[in-house]
C-alpha positions as YAML, in Angstrom:
chain: A
units: angstrom
residues:
- id: 1
  name: GLN
  ca: [-0.02, 0.09, 0.05]
- id: 2
  name: VAL
  ca: [1.17, 3.53, -0.73]
- id: 3
  name: GLN
  ca: [0.26, 6.75, 0.89]
- id: 4
  name: LEU
  ca: [1.00, 10.26, -0.17]
- id: 5
  name: VAL
  ca: [0.80, 12.66, 2.93]
- id: 6
  name: GLU
  ca: [0.62, 16.35, 2.01]
- id: 7
  name: SER
  ca: [1.11, 19.52, 4.00]
- id: 8
  name: GLY
  ca: [1.64, 23.16, 3.61]
- id: 9
  name: GLY
  ca: [-1.49, 24.68, 2.29]
- id: 10
  name: GLY
  ca: [-3.27, 27.75, 3.59]
- id: 11
  name: LEU
  ca: [-4.28, 31.34, 3.24]
- id: 12
  name: VAL
  ca: [-1.77, 33.94, 2.00]
- id: 13
  name: GLN
  ca: [-1.97, 37.34, 0.50]
- id: 14
  name: PRO
  ca: [-1.24, 38.17, -3.04]
- id: 15
  name: GLY
  ca: [2.54, 38.51, -3.56]
- id: 16
  name: GLY
  ca: [3.11, 36.06, -0.65]
- id: 17
  name: SER
  ca: [4.75, 32.57, -0.52]
- id: 18
  name: LEU
  ca: [3.64, 29.15, 0.50]
- id: 19
  name: ARG
  ca: [5.57, 25.76, 0.74]
- id: 20
  name: LEU
  ca: [3.73, 22.39, -0.06]
- id: 21
  name: SER
  ca: [5.48, 19.07, 0.73]
- id: 22
  name: CYS
  ca: [4.24, 15.64, -0.22]
- id: 23
  name: ALA
  ca: [5.84, 12.39, 1.31]
- id: 24
  name: ALA
  ca: [5.22, 8.92, -0.34]
- id: 25
  name: SER
  ca: [5.49, 5.95, 1.92]
- id: 26
  name: GLY
  ca: [4.74, 2.44, 1.47]
- id: 27
  name: SER
  ca: [6.18, -0.66, -0.47]
- id: 28
  name: ILE
  ca: [7.64, 1.56, -3.11]
- id: 29
  name: PHE
  ca: [9.84, -0.19, -5.84]
- id: 30
  name: SER
  ca: [10.45, 2.68, -8.08]
- id: 31
  name: ILE
  ca: [8.87, 6.07, -8.55]
- id: 32
  name: TYR
  ca: [8.62, 7.16, -12.33]
- id: 33
  name: ALA
  ca: [6.87, 10.48, -11.93]
- id: 34
  name: MET
  ca: [5.93, 12.73, -8.96]
- id: 35
  name: GLY
  ca: [4.51, 16.32, -8.90]
- id: 36
  name: TRP
  ca: [1.55, 18.64, -8.17]
- id: 37
  name: TYR
  ca: [-1.69, 19.14, -9.93]
- id: 38
  name: ARG
  ca: [-4.44, 21.72, -8.91]
- id: 39
  name: GLN
  ca: [-8.10, 22.13, -9.47]
- id: 40
  name: ALA
  ca: [-9.94, 25.35, -9.17]
- id: 41
  name: PRO
  ca: [-13.61, 25.67, -8.66]
- id: 42
  name: GLY
  ca: [-15.45, 24.86, -11.99]
- id: 43
  name: LYS
  ca: [-11.99, 24.06, -13.73]
- id: 44
  name: GLN
  ca: [-10.45, 20.87, -14.75]
- id: 45
  name: ARG
  ca: [-7.44, 19.51, -12.86]
- id: 46
  name: GLU
  ca: [-4.09, 20.62, -14.32]
- id: 47
  name: LEU
  ca: [-0.58, 19.73, -13.86]
- id: 48
  name: VAL
  ca: [1.40, 22.49, -12.11]
- id: 49
  name: ALA
  ca: [4.78, 21.02, -11.72]
- id: 50
  name: GLY
  ca: [6.53, 17.70, -11.68]
- id: 51
  name: PHE
  ca: [9.47, 15.42, -12.12]
- id: 52
  name: ILE
  ca: [9.44, 12.85, -14.65]
- id: 53
  name: SER
  ca: [11.68, 9.75, -15.34]
- id: 54
  name: GLY
  ca: [15.26, 10.74, -15.94]
- id: 55
  name: GLY
  ca: [14.95, 13.86, -13.78]
- id: 56
  name: SER
  ca: [13.36, 16.26, -16.16]
- id: 57
  name: THR
  ca: [11.08, 18.80, -14.66]
- id: 58
  name: TYR
  ca: [7.86, 20.42, -15.95]
- id: 59
  name: TYR
  ca: [6.14, 23.57, -15.22]
- id: 60
  name: ALA
  ca: [3.04, 25.07, -16.40]
- id: 61
  name: ASP
  ca: [3.33, 28.32, -18.22]
- id: 62
  name: SER
  ca: [1.36, 30.05, -15.81]
- id: 63
  name: VAL
  ca: [3.74, 29.44, -12.67]
- id: 64
  name: LYS
  ca: [7.04, 29.48, -14.61]
- id: 65
  name: GLY
  ca: [9.41, 31.71, -12.72]
- id: 66
  name: ARG
  ca: [7.30, 31.71, -9.51]
- id: 67
  name: PHE
  ca: [7.14, 28.12, -8.44]
- id: 68
  name: THR
  ca: [9.83, 25.82, -8.00]
- id: 69
  name: ILE
  ca: [9.68, 21.93, -7.43]
- id: 70
  name: SER
  ca: [12.45, 20.05, -5.56]
- id: 71
  name: ARG
  ca: [12.70, 16.66, -3.99]
- id: 72
  name: ASP
  ca: [14.95, 14.78, -1.43]
- id: 73
  name: SER
  ca: [16.16, 11.29, -1.45]
- id: 74
  name: LYS
  ca: [13.27, 10.01, 0.84]
- id: 75
  name: ASN
  ca: [10.27, 10.31, -1.79]
- id: 76
  name: THR
  ca: [9.28, 13.78, -0.67]
- id: 77
  name: VAL
  ca: [8.69, 16.50, -3.15]
- id: 78
  name: TYR
  ca: [8.49, 20.03, -2.34]
- id: 79
  name: LEU
  ca: [6.65, 22.98, -4.19]
- id: 80
  name: GLN
  ca: [7.95, 26.37, -3.29]
- id: 81
  name: MET
  ca: [5.21, 28.90, -4.55]
- id: 82
  name: ASN
  ca: [6.41, 32.62, -4.64]
- id: 83
  name: SER
  ca: [4.73, 35.61, -5.95]
- id: 84
  name: LEU
  ca: [1.41, 34.08, -5.48]
- id: 85
  name: LYS
  ca: [-1.69, 35.44, -7.37]
- id: 86
  name: PRO
  ca: [-5.39, 35.18, -6.70]
- id: 87
  name: GLU
  ca: [-5.77, 32.97, -9.61]
- id: 88
  name: ASP
  ca: [-3.32, 30.35, -7.97]
- id: 89
  name: THR
  ca: [-6.29, 29.55, -5.60]
- id: 90
  name: ALA
  ca: [-7.03, 25.96, -5.64]
- id: 91
  name: VAL
  ca: [-6.89, 22.65, -4.09]
- id: 92
  name: TYR
  ca: [-3.46, 21.20, -4.76]
- id: 93
  name: TYR
  ca: [-3.04, 17.49, -5.14]
- id: 94
  name: CYS
  ca: [0.26, 15.44, -5.02]
- id: 95
  name: HIS
  ca: [0.41, 12.77, -7.66]
- id: 96
  name: THR
  ca: [2.90, 10.05, -8.40]
- id: 97
  name: GLU
  ca: [3.23, 7.23, -10.84]
- id: 98
  name: LEU
  ca: [5.05, 4.27, -9.33]
- id: 99
  name: ARG
  ca: [5.68, 0.62, -9.20]
- id: 100
  name: THR
  ca: [5.24, -1.14, -5.73]
- id: 101
  name: ARG
  ca: [7.41, -4.14, -4.75]
- id: 102
  name: SER
  ca: [4.39, -6.55, -5.03]
- id: 103
  name: SER
  ca: [3.46, -5.29, -8.59]
- id: 104
  name: ALA
  ca: [4.95, -5.59, -12.05]
- id: 105
  name: SER
  ca: [3.21, -2.62, -13.38]
- id: 106
  name: ARG
  ca: [2.88, 1.10, -12.69]
- id: 107
  name: ALA
  ca: [-0.03, 2.69, -10.88]
- id: 108
  name: ASP
  ca: [-1.11, 6.34, -10.23]
- id: 109
  name: TYR
  ca: [-1.51, 7.48, -6.55]
- id: 110
  name: TRP
  ca: [-3.06, 10.77, -5.31]
- id: 111
  name: GLY
  ca: [-2.91, 12.81, -2.26]
- id: 112
  name: GLN
  ca: [-5.91, 13.99, -0.19]
- id: 113
  name: GLY
  ca: [-5.46, 17.56, -1.42]
- id: 114
  name: THR
  ca: [-4.63, 20.79, 0.31]
- id: 115
  name: GLN
  ca: [-6.39, 24.23, -0.13]
- id: 116
  name: VAL
  ca: [-4.30, 27.08, -1.22]
- id: 117
  name: THR
  ca: [-6.06, 30.32, -1.06]
- id: 118
  name: VAL
  ca: [-4.53, 33.57, -2.24]
- id: 119
  name: SER
  ca: [-6.68, 36.60, -1.10]
- id: 120
  name: SER
  ca: [-6.31, 40.05, 0.42]
...
């Protein structure tokens, strides 16, 4: 079984910063991708930033230059969000594509979501 535990959301004023973290735990054999999606009310879930196999990173155009994704050696990823705007308000979900030790195939896992609200 795999768990993704997120933390770090909250309320911040425009121009402020927040740092999200997501820790993956369980019987993990290999992680192929890990990152953050977000979903605002009435909108589709979108990929914000992520790592893919080989170490490449992806950023949505709307967050380039403001958000930075990083990771440590213990299956934890972080999303540093600077210069936050009201349009960044959404529920942020951690996602990973990985293979467990008991499976020969990859699977997707999601965190429970953390609310980020940017408002004055």
